[in-house]
PQR file with spaces between the fields and no chain letter, atoms N, CA, C, O and H, PARSE charges and radii, in Angstrom:
ATOM       1  N    UNK     1      22.500  -14.418   35.912 -0.4000 1.5000
ATOM       2  CA   UNK     1      21.784  -13.843   34.784 -0.0000 2.0000
ATOM       3  C    UNK     1      20.745  -12.802   35.208  0.5500 1.7000
ATOM       4  O    UNK     1      20.509  -11.853   34.460 -0.5500 1.4000
ATOM       5  N    UNK     2      20.124  -12.943   36.363 -0.4000 1.5000
ATOM       6  CA   UNK     2      19.149  -11.912   36.763 -0.0000 2.0000
ATOM       7  C    UNK     2      19.742  -10.509   36.830  0.5500 1.7000
ATOM       8  O    UNK     2      19.060   -9.528   36.535 -0.5500 1.4000
ATOM       9  H    UNK     2      20.315  -13.714   36.970  0.4000 1.0000
ATOM      10  N    UNK     3      21.017  -10.416   37.220 -0.4000 1.5000
ATOM      11  CA   UNK     3      21.639   -9.089   37.297 -0.0000 2.0000
ATOM      12  C    UNK     3      21.829   -8.503   35.902  0.5500 1.7000
ATOM      13  O    UNK     3      21.641   -7.303   35.703 -0.5500 1.4000
ATOM      14  H    UNK     3      21.571  -11.213   37.459  0.4000 1.0000
ATOM      15  N    UNK     4      22.202   -9.344   34.932 -0.4000 1.5000
ATOM      16  CA   UNK     4      22.337   -8.871   33.553 -0.0000 2.0000
ATOM      17  C    UNK     4      20.989   -8.442   32.991  0.5500 1.7000
ATOM      18  O    UNK     4      20.889   -7.421   32.311 -0.5500 1.4000
ATOM      19  H    UNK     4      22.355  -10.319   35.094  0.4000 1.0000
ATOM      20  N    UNK     5      19.956   -9.222   33.275 -0.4000 1.5000
ATOM      21  CA   UNK     5      18.616   -8.879   32.798 -0.0000 2.0000
ATOM      22  C    UNK     5      18.128   -7.589   33.433  0.5500 1.7000
ATOM      23  O    UNK     5      17.462   -6.788   32.776 -0.5500 1.4000
ATOM      24  H    UNK     5      20.037  -10.052   33.828  0.4000 1.0000
ATOM      25  N    UNK     6      18.448   -7.380   34.692 -0.4000 1.5000
ATOM      26  CA   UNK     6      18.073   -6.145   35.375 -0.0000 2.0000
ATOM      27  C    UNK     6      18.804   -4.950   34.762  0.5500 1.7000
ATOM      28  O    UNK     6      18.210   -3.893   34.549 -0.5500 1.4000
ATOM      29  H    UNK     6      18.990   -8.030   35.225  0.4000 1.0000
ATOM      30  N    UNK     7      20.091   -5.125   34.482 -0.4000 1.5000
ATOM      31  CA   UNK     7      20.862   -4.064   33.840 -0.0000 2.0000
ATOM      32  C    UNK     7      20.273   -3.745   32.466  0.5500 1.7000
ATOM      33  O    UNK     7      20.121   -2.576   32.111 -0.5500 1.4000
ATOM      34  H    UNK     7      20.573   -5.984   34.655  0.4000 1.0000
ATOM      35  N    UNK     8      19.944   -4.768   31.705 -0.4000 1.5000
ATOM      36  CA   UNK     8      19.352   -4.577   30.384 -0.0000 2.0000
ATOM      37  C    UNK     8      18.044   -3.787   30.483  0.5500 1.7000
ATOM      38  O    UNK     8      17.799   -2.882   29.685 -0.5500 1.4000
ATOM      39  H    UNK     8      20.067   -5.717   31.994  0.4000 1.0000
ATOM      40  N    UNK     9      17.221   -4.127   31.451 -0.4000 1.5000
ATOM      41  CA   UNK     9      15.960   -3.412   31.644 -0.0000 2.0000
ATOM      42  C    UNK     9      16.200   -1.937   31.964  0.5500 1.7000
ATOM      43  O    UNK     9      15.496   -1.066   31.454 -0.5500 1.4000
ATOM      44  H    UNK     9      17.420   -4.862   32.100  0.4000 1.0000
ATOM      45  N    UNK    10      17.190   -1.660   32.806 -0.4000 1.5000
ATOM      46  CA   UNK    10      17.495   -0.269   33.174 -0.0000 2.0000
ATOM      47  C    UNK    10      18.019    0.522   31.982  0.5500 1.7000
ATOM      48  O    UNK    10      17.641    1.675   31.777 -0.5500 1.4000
ATOM      49  H    UNK    10      17.763   -2.367   33.220  0.4000 1.0000
ATOM      50  N    UNK    11      18.889   -0.104   31.199 -0.4000 1.5000
ATOM      51  CA   UNK    11      19.427    0.567   30.015 -0.0000 2.0000
ATOM      52  C    UNK    11      18.317    0.889   29.019  0.5500 1.7000
ATOM      53  O    UNK    11      18.261    1.993   28.477 -0.5500 1.4000
ATOM      54  H    UNK    11      19.196   -1.042   31.365  0.4000 1.0000
ATOM      55  N    UNK    12      17.442   -0.076   28.783 -0.4000 1.5000
ATOM      56  CA   UNK    12      16.340    0.134   27.838 -0.0000 2.0000
ATOM      57  C    UNK    12      15.388    1.215   28.338  0.5500 1.7000
ATOM      58  O    UNK    12      14.913    2.043   27.560 -0.5500 1.4000
ATOM      59  H    UNK    12      17.488   -0.972   29.223  0.4000 1.0000
ATOM      60  N    UNK    13      15.114    1.203   29.632 -0.4000 1.5000
ATOM      61  CA   UNK    13      14.215    2.207   30.202 -0.0000 2.0000
ATOM      62  C    UNK    13      14.799    3.605   30.070  0.5500 1.7000
ATOM      63  O    UNK    13      14.079    4.550   29.748 -0.5500 1.4000
ATOM      64  H    UNK    13      15.499    0.530   30.264  0.4000 1.0000
ATOM      65  N    UNK    14      16.091    3.743   30.316 -0.4000 1.5000
ATOM      66  CA   UNK    14      16.731    5.057   30.209 -0.0000 2.0000
ATOM      67  C    UNK    14      16.743    5.538   28.764  0.5500 1.7000
ATOM      68  O    UNK    14      16.494    6.713   28.492 -0.5500 1.4000
ATOM      69  H    UNK    14      16.676    2.975   30.577  0.4000 1.0000
ATOM      70  N    UNK    15      17.035    4.625   27.837 -0.4000 1.5000
ATOM      71  CA   UNK    15      17.037    4.994   26.424 -0.0000 2.0000
ATOM      72  C    UNK    15      15.640    5.412   25.987  0.5500 1.7000
ATOM      73  O    UNK    15      15.476    6.405   25.278 -0.5500 1.4000
ATOM      74  H    UNK    15      17.237    3.671   28.059  0.4000 1.0000
ATOM      75  N    UNK    16      14.652    4.665   26.405 -0.4000 1.5000
ATOM      76  CA   UNK    16      13.254    4.979   26.046 -0.0000 2.0000
ATOM      77  C    UNK    16      12.864    6.353   26.587  0.5500 1.7000
ATOM      78  O    UNK    16      12.218    7.141   25.897 -0.5500 1.4000
ATOM      79  H    UNK    16      14.785    3.858   26.981  0.4000 1.0000
ATOM      80  N    UNK    17      13.262    6.628   27.822 -0.4000 1.5000
ATOM      81  CA   UNK    17      12.938    7.918   28.435 -0.0000 2.0000
ATOM      82  C    UNK    17      13.576    9.069   27.649  0.5500 1.7000
ATOM      83  O    UNK    17      12.943   10.101   27.425 -0.5500 1.4000
ATOM      84  H    UNK    17      13.787    5.987   28.383  0.4000 1.0000
ATOM      85  N    UNK    18      14.817    8.886   27.237 -0.4000 1.5000
ATOM      86  CA   UNK    18      15.486    9.929   26.454 -0.0000 2.0000
ATOM      87  C    UNK    18      14.792   10.152   25.115  0.5500 1.7000
ATOM      88  O    UNK    18      14.621   11.291   24.681 -0.5500 1.4000
ATOM      89  H    UNK    18      15.332    8.048   27.419  0.4000 1.0000
ATOM      90  N    UNK    19      14.396    9.070   24.469 -0.4000 1.5000
ATOM      91  CA   UNK    19      13.716    9.181   23.177 -0.0000 2.0000
ATOM      92  C    UNK    19      12.372    9.883   23.336  0.5500 1.7000
ATOM      93  O    UNK    19      12.030   10.760   22.542 -0.5500 1.4000
ATOM      94  H    UNK    19      14.534    8.144   24.822  0.4000 1.0000
ATOM      95  N    UNK    20      11.622    9.507   24.342 -0.4000 1.5000
ATOM      96  CA   UNK    20      10.315   10.136   24.567 -0.0000 2.0000
ATOM      97  C    UNK    20      10.468   11.608   24.931  0.5500 1.7000
ATOM      98  O    UNK    20       9.672   12.447   24.511 -0.5500 1.4000
ATOM      99  H    UNK    20      11.900    8.794   24.987  0.4000 1.0000
ATOM     100  N    UNK    21      11.494   11.909   25.710 -0.4000 1.5000
ATOM     101  CA   UNK    21      11.768   13.305   26.073 -0.0000 2.0000
ATOM     102  C    UNK    21      12.122   14.118   24.827  0.5500 1.7000
ATOM     103  O    UNK    21      11.656   15.246   24.666 -0.5500 1.4000
ATOM     104  H    UNK    21      12.141   11.227   26.051  0.4000 1.0000
ATOM     105  N    UNK    22      12.935   13.550   23.957 -0.4000 1.5000
ATOM     106  CA   UNK    22      13.322   14.236   22.727 -0.0000 2.0000
ATOM     107  C    UNK    22      12.119   14.447   21.822  0.5500 1.7000
ATOM     108  O    UNK    22      12.052   15.448   21.109 -0.5500 1.4000
ATOM     109  H    UNK    22      13.313   12.633   24.087  0.4000 1.0000
ATOM     110  N    UNK    23      11.184   13.533   21.839 -0.4000 1.5000
ATOM     111  CA   UNK    23      10.006   13.631   20.980 -0.0000 2.0000
ATOM     112  C    UNK    23       9.061   14.756   21.409  0.5500 1.7000
ATOM     113  O    UNK    23       8.224   15.198   20.623 -0.5500 1.4000
ATOM     114  H    UNK    23      11.239   12.720   22.418  0.4000 1.0000
ATOM     115  N    UNK    24       9.194   15.211   22.631 -0.4000 1.5000
ATOM     116  CA   UNK    24       8.337   16.273   23.139 -0.0000 2.0000
ATOM     117  C    UNK    24       8.645   17.630   22.500  0.5500 1.7000
ATOM     118  O    UNK    24       7.809   18.533   22.527 -0.5500 1.4000
ATOM     119  H    UNK    24       9.874   14.852   23.270  0.4000 1.0000
ATOM     120  N    UNK    25       9.816   17.771   21.938 -0.4000 1.5000
ATOM     121  CA   UNK    25      10.239   19.039   21.358 -0.0000 2.0000
ATOM     122  C    UNK    25      10.078   19.014   19.845  0.5500 1.7000
ATOM     123  O    UNK    25      10.205   17.966   19.212 -0.5500 1.4000
ATOM     124  H    UNK    25      10.495   17.037   21.916  0.4000 1.0000
ATOM     125  N    UNK    26       9.803   20.163   19.285 -0.4000 1.5000
ATOM     126  CA   UNK    26       9.620   20.266   17.832 -0.0000 2.0000
ATOM     127  C    UNK    26      10.934   20.450   17.081  0.5500 1.7000
ATOM     128  O    UNK    26      10.941   20.560   15.855 -0.5500 1.4000
ATOM     129  H    UNK    26       9.701   21.015   19.799  0.4000 1.0000
ATOM     130  N    UNK    27      12.030   20.484   17.803 -0.4000 1.5000
ATOM     131  CA   UNK    27      13.332   20.668   17.174 -0.0000 2.0000
ATOM     132  C    UNK    27      14.113   19.360   17.204  0.5500 1.7000
ATOM     133  O    UNK    27      13.725   18.395   17.861 -0.5500 1.4000
ATOM     134  H    UNK    27      12.025   20.394   18.799  0.4000 1.0000
ATOM     135  N    UNK    28      15.214   19.358   16.481 -0.4000 1.5000
ATOM     136  CA   UNK    28      16.108   18.206   16.512 -0.0000 2.0000
ATOM     137  C    UNK    28      16.690   18.086   17.911  0.5500 1.7000
ATOM     138  O    UNK    28      17.015   19.099   18.530 -0.5500 1.4000
ATOM     139  H    UNK    28      15.529   20.142   15.947  0.4000 1.0000
ATOM     140  N    UNK    29      16.829   16.867   18.423 -0.4000 1.5000
ATOM     141  CA   UNK    29      17.465   16.704   19.742 -0.0000 2.0000
ATOM     142  C    UNK    29      18.914   17.195   19.693  0.5500 1.7000
ATOM     143  O    UNK    29      19.556   17.182   18.643 -0.5500 1.4000
ATOM     144  H    UNK    29      16.565   16.044   17.920  0.4000 1.0000
ATOM     145  N    UNK    30      19.395   17.615   20.816 -0.4000 1.5000
ATOM     146  CA   UNK    30      20.788   18.049   20.922 -0.0000 2.0000
ATOM     147  C    UNK    30      21.709   16.885   20.576  0.5500 1.7000
ATOM     148  O    UNK    30      21.369   15.719   20.779 -0.5500 1.4000
ATOM     149  H    UNK    30      18.873   17.626   21.670  0.4000 1.0000
ATOM     150  N    UNK    31      22.867   17.224   20.057 -0.4000 1.5000
ATOM     151  CA   UNK    31      23.846   16.189   19.723 -0.0000 2.0000
ATOM     152  C    UNK    31      24.184   15.328   20.937  0.5500 1.7000
ATOM     153  O    UNK    31      24.388   14.121   20.809 -0.5500 1.4000
ATOM     154  H    UNK    31      23.143   18.171   19.892  0.4000 1.0000
ATOM     155  N    UNK    32      24.244   15.938   22.095 -0.4000 1.5000
ATOM     156  CA   UNK    32      24.575   15.183   23.304 -0.0000 2.0000
ATOM     157  C    UNK    32      23.486   14.157   23.622  0.5500 1.7000
ATOM     158  O    UNK    32      23.788   13.057   24.086 -0.5500 1.4000
ATOM     159  H    UNK    32      24.079   16.919   22.200  0.4000 1.0000
ATOM     160  N    UNK    33      22.231   14.508   23.376 -0.4000 1.5000
ATOM     161  CA   UNK    33      21.136   13.570   23.600 -0.0000 2.0000
ATOM     162  C    UNK    33      21.205   12.421   22.608  0.5500 1.7000
ATOM     163  O    UNK    33      21.036   11.260   22.980 -0.5500 1.4000
ATOM     164  H    UNK    33      21.985   15.402   22.999  0.4000 1.0000
ATOM     165  N    UNK    34      21.454   12.747   21.347 -0.4000 1.5000
ATOM     166  CA   UNK    34      21.589   11.696   20.333 -0.0000 2.0000
ATOM     167  C    UNK    34      22.761   10.777   20.659  0.5500 1.7000
ATOM     168  O    UNK    34      22.675    9.563   20.470 -0.5500 1.4000
ATOM     169  H    UNK    34      21.591   13.690   21.045  0.4000 1.0000
ATOM     170  N    UNK    35      23.843   11.350   21.144 -0.4000 1.5000
ATOM     171  CA   UNK    35      25.024   10.562   21.510 -0.0000 2.0000
ATOM     172  C    UNK    35      24.704    9.617   22.664  0.5500 1.7000
ATOM     173  O    UNK    35      25.113    8.456   22.650 -0.5500 1.4000
ATOM     174  H    UNK    35      23.913   12.336   21.298  0.4000 1.0000
ATOM     175  N    UNK    36      23.971   10.115   23.664 -0.4000 1.5000
ATOM     176  CA   UNK    36      23.606    9.255   24.800 -0.0000 2.0000
ATOM     177  C    UNK    36      22.701    8.121   24.354  0.5500 1.7000
ATOM     178  O    UNK    36      22.854    6.988   24.810 -0.5500 1.4000
ATOM     179  H    UNK    36      23.639   11.059   23.675  0.4000 1.0000
ATOM     180  N    UNK    37      21.753    8.419   23.460 -0.4000 1.5000
ATOM     181  CA   UNK    37      20.862    7.373   22.937 -0.0000 2.0000
ATOM     182  C    UNK    37      21.680    6.311   22.198  0.5500 1.7000
ATOM     183  O    UNK    37      21.451    5.114   22.373 -0.5500 1.4000
ATOM     184  H    UNK    37      21.629    9.339   23.090  0.4000 1.0000
ATOM     185  N    UNK    38      22.626    6.750   21.378 -0.4000 1.5000
ATOM     186  CA   UNK    38      23.469    5.811   20.630 -0.0000 2.0000
ATOM     187  C    UNK    38      24.364    5.002   21.569  0.5500 1.7000
ATOM     188  O    UNK    38      24.542    3.799   21.376 -0.5500 1.4000
ATOM     189  H    UNK    38      22.812    7.722   21.236  0.4000 1.0000
ATOM     190  N    UNK    39      24.922    5.655   22.576 -0.4000 1.5000
ATOM     191  CA   UNK    39      25.766    4.941   23.537 -0.0000 2.0000
ATOM     192  C    UNK    39      24.964    3.896   24.298  0.5500 1.7000
ATOM     193  O    UNK    39      25.453    2.798   24.563 -0.5500 1.4000
ATOM     194  H    UNK    39      24.777    6.632   22.733  0.4000 1.0000
ATOM     195  N    UNK    40      23.737    4.242   24.645 -0.4000 1.5000
ATOM     196  CA   UNK    40      22.876    3.270   25.314 -0.0000 2.0000
ATOM     197  C    UNK    40      22.567    2.095   24.387  0.5500 1.7000
ATOM     198  O    UNK    40      22.514    0.950   24.834 -0.5500 1.4000
ATOM     199  H    UNK    40      23.340    5.134   24.430  0.4000 1.0000
ATOM     200  N    UNK    41      22.366    2.374   23.105 -0.4000 1.5000
ATOM     201  CA   UNK    41      22.104    1.303   22.138 -0.0000 2.0000
ATOM     202  C    UNK    41      23.283    0.341   22.082  0.5500 1.7000
ATOM     203  O    UNK    41      23.094   -0.874   22.029 -0.5500 1.4000
ATOM     204  H    UNK    41      22.409    3.304   22.741  0.4000 1.0000
ATOM     205  N    UNK    42      24.498    0.879   22.094 -0.4000 1.5000
ATOM     206  CA   UNK    42      25.693    0.038   22.108 -0.0000 2.0000
ATOM     207  C    UNK    42      25.774   -0.788   23.383  0.5500 1.7000
ATOM     208  O    UNK    42      26.113   -1.971   23.339 -0.5500 1.4000
ATOM     209  H    UNK    42      24.652    1.866   22.138  0.4000 1.0000
ATOM     210  N    UNK    43      25.469   -0.180   24.499 -0.4000 1.5000
ATOM     211  CA   UNK    43      25.495   -0.899   25.770 -0.0000 2.0000
ATOM     212  C    UNK    43      24.434   -1.989   25.795  0.5500 1.7000
ATOM     213  O    UNK    43      24.686   -3.093   26.280 -0.5500 1.4000
ATOM     214  H    UNK    43      25.193    0.781   24.535  0.4000 1.0000
ATOM     215  N    UNK    44      23.256   -1.688   25.277 -0.4000 1.5000
ATOM     216  CA   UNK    44      22.178   -2.680   25.215 -0.0000 2.0000
ATOM     217  C    UNK    44      22.611   -3.873   24.364  0.5500 1.7000
ATOM     218  O    UNK    44      22.411   -5.023   24.753 -0.5500 1.4000
ATOM     219  H    UNK    44      23.051   -0.792   24.884  0.4000 1.0000
ATOM     220  N    UNK    45      23.200   -3.597   23.211 -0.4000 1.5000
ATOM     221  CA   UNK    45      23.665   -4.676   22.333 -0.0000 2.0000
ATOM     222  C    UNK    45      24.733   -5.523   23.025  0.5500 1.7000
ATOM     223  O    UNK    45      24.733   -6.747   22.900 -0.5500 1.4000
ATOM     224  H    UNK    45      23.363   -2.663   22.895  0.4000 1.0000
ATOM     225  N    UNK    46      25.631   -4.880   23.747 -0.4000 1.5000
ATOM     226  CA   UNK    46      26.690   -5.610   24.446 -0.0000 2.0000
ATOM     227  C    UNK    46      26.116   -6.508   25.536  0.5500 1.7000
ATOM     228  O    UNK    46      26.527   -7.661   25.667 -0.5500 1.4000
ATOM     229  H    UNK    46      25.631   -3.885   23.849  0.4000 1.0000
ATOM     230  N    UNK    47      25.180   -5.996   26.312 -0.4000 1.5000
ATOM     231  CA   UNK    47      24.581   -6.793   27.373 -0.0000 2.0000
ATOM     232  C    UNK    47      23.782   -7.952   26.770  0.5500 1.7000
ATOM     233  O    UNK    47      23.825   -9.068   27.287 -0.5500 1.4000
ATOM     234  H    UNK    47      24.846   -5.060   26.205  0.4000 1.0000
ATOM     235  N    UNK    48      23.060   -7.693   25.686 -0.4000 1.5000
ATOM     236  CA   UNK    48      22.313   -8.767   25.023 -0.0000 2.0000
ATOM     237  C    UNK    48      23.260   -9.848   24.511  0.5500 1.7000
ATOM     238  O    UNK    48      22.938  -11.034   24.593 -0.5500 1.4000
ATOM     239  H    UNK    48      23.026   -6.786   25.266  0.4000 1.0000
ATOM     240  N    UNK    49      24.412   -9.463   23.990 -0.4000 1.5000
ATOM     241  CA   UNK    49      25.389  -10.444   23.505 -0.0000 2.0000
ATOM     242  C    UNK    49      25.905  -11.308   24.650  0.5500 1.7000
ATOM     243  O    UNK    49      26.030  -12.524   24.510 -0.5500 1.4000
ATOM     244  H    UNK    49      24.673   -8.500   23.924  0.4000 1.0000
ATOM     245  N    UNK    50      26.201  -10.678   25.780 -0.4000 1.5000
ATOM     246  CA   UNK    50      26.681  -11.440   26.940 -0.0000 2.0000
ATOM     247  C    UNK    50      25.580  -12.375   27.435  0.5500 1.7000
ATOM     248  O    UNK    50      25.849  -13.524   27.785 -0.5500 1.4000
ATOM     249  H    UNK    50      26.099   -9.690   25.894  0.4000 1.0000
ATOM     250  N    UNK    51      24.349  -11.888   27.463 -0.4000 1.5000
ATOM     251  CA   UNK    51      23.234  -12.743   27.875 -0.0000 2.0000
ATOM     252  C    UNK    51      23.089  -13.946   26.940  0.5500 1.7000
ATOM     253  O    UNK    51      22.900  -15.071   27.401 -0.5500 1.4000
ATOM     254  H    UNK    51      24.130  -10.954   27.179  0.4000 1.0000
ATOM     255  N    UNK    52      23.176  -13.709   25.638 -0.4000 1.5000
ATOM     256  CA   UNK    52      23.078  -14.793   24.668 -0.0000 2.0000
ATOM     257  C    UNK    52      24.187  -15.813   24.872  0.5500 1.7000
ATOM     258  O    UNK    52      23.939  -17.018   24.833 -0.5500 1.4000
ATOM     259  H    UNK    52      23.329  -12.795   25.264  0.4000 1.0000
ATOM     260  N    UNK    53      25.415  -15.336   25.090 -0.4000 1.5000
ATOM     261  CA   UNK    53      26.538  -16.229   25.333 -0.0000 2.0000
ATOM     262  C    UNK    53      26.326  -17.050   26.603  0.5500 1.7000
ATOM     263  O    UNK    53      26.607  -18.248   26.641 -0.5500 1.4000
ATOM     264  H    UNK    53      25.616  -14.357   25.122  0.4000 1.0000
ATOM     265  N    UNK    54      25.825  -16.382   27.635 -0.4000 1.5000
ATOM     266  CA   UNK    54      25.586  -17.053   28.907 -0.0000 2.0000
ATOM     267  C    UNK    54      24.521  -18.122   28.769  0.5500 1.7000
ATOM     268  O    UNK    54      24.654  -19.227   29.295 -0.5500 1.4000
ATOM     269  H    UNK    54      25.597  -15.409   27.604  0.4000 1.0000
ATOM     270  N    UNK    55      23.460  -17.776   28.052 -0.4000 1.5000
ATOM     271  CA   UNK    55      22.382  -18.742   27.837 -0.0000 2.0000
ATOM     272  C    UNK    55      22.847  -19.919   26.994  0.5500 1.7000
ATOM     273  O    UNK    55      22.495  -21.064   27.277 -0.5500 1.4000
ATOM     274  H    UNK    55      23.352  -16.878   27.625  0.4000 1.0000
ATOM     275  N    UNK    56      23.631  -19.647   25.966 -0.4000 1.5000
ATOM     276  CA   UNK    56      24.142  -20.707   25.099 -0.0000 2.0000
ATOM     277  C    UNK    56      25.082  -21.628   25.870  0.5500 1.7000
ATOM     278  O    UNK    56      25.088  -22.839   25.649 -0.5500 1.4000
ATOM     279  H    UNK    56      23.917  -18.717   25.736  0.4000 1.0000
ATOM     280  N    UNK    57      25.866  -21.063   26.761 -0.4000 1.5000
ATOM     281  CA   UNK    57      26.786  -21.858   27.571 -0.0000 2.0000
ATOM     282  C    UNK    57      26.074  -22.714   28.593  0.5500 1.7000
ATOM     283  O    UNK    57      26.590  -23.750   29.012 -0.5500 1.4000
ATOM     284  H    UNK    57      25.861  -20.079   26.940  0.4000 1.0000
ATOM     285  N    UNK    58      24.891  -22.287   28.995 -0.4000 1.5000
ATOM     286  CA   UNK    58      24.108  -23.028   29.996 -0.0000 2.0000
ATOM     287  C    UNK    58      23.418  -24.241   29.391  0.5500 1.7000
ATOM     288  O    UNK    58      22.931  -25.103   30.123 -0.5500 1.4000
ATOM     289  H    UNK    58      24.472  -21.446   28.654  0.4000 1.0000
ATOM     290  N    UNK    59      23.368  -24.319   28.061 -0.4000 1.5000
ATOM     291  CA   UNK    59      22.665  -25.435   27.413 -0.0000 2.0000
ATOM     292  C    UNK    59      23.525  -26.646   27.293  0.5500 1.7000
ATOM     293  O    UNK    59      23.083  -27.669   26.771 -0.5500 1.4000
ATOM     294  H    UNK    59      23.763  -23.619   27.467  0.4000 1.0000
């Protein structure tokens, strides 16, 4: 589980960095940036689901 938690932390950090970077500009973020943020959100949700399953199985 520590490896999954580490991956989750990295994904969240990268998504946060992209969002903060996009906020620095007065224009709409590029479609590619929005796509990366959304893809990271999907990956975060997937890792959280696996973590939840793993934790539930450990009980």
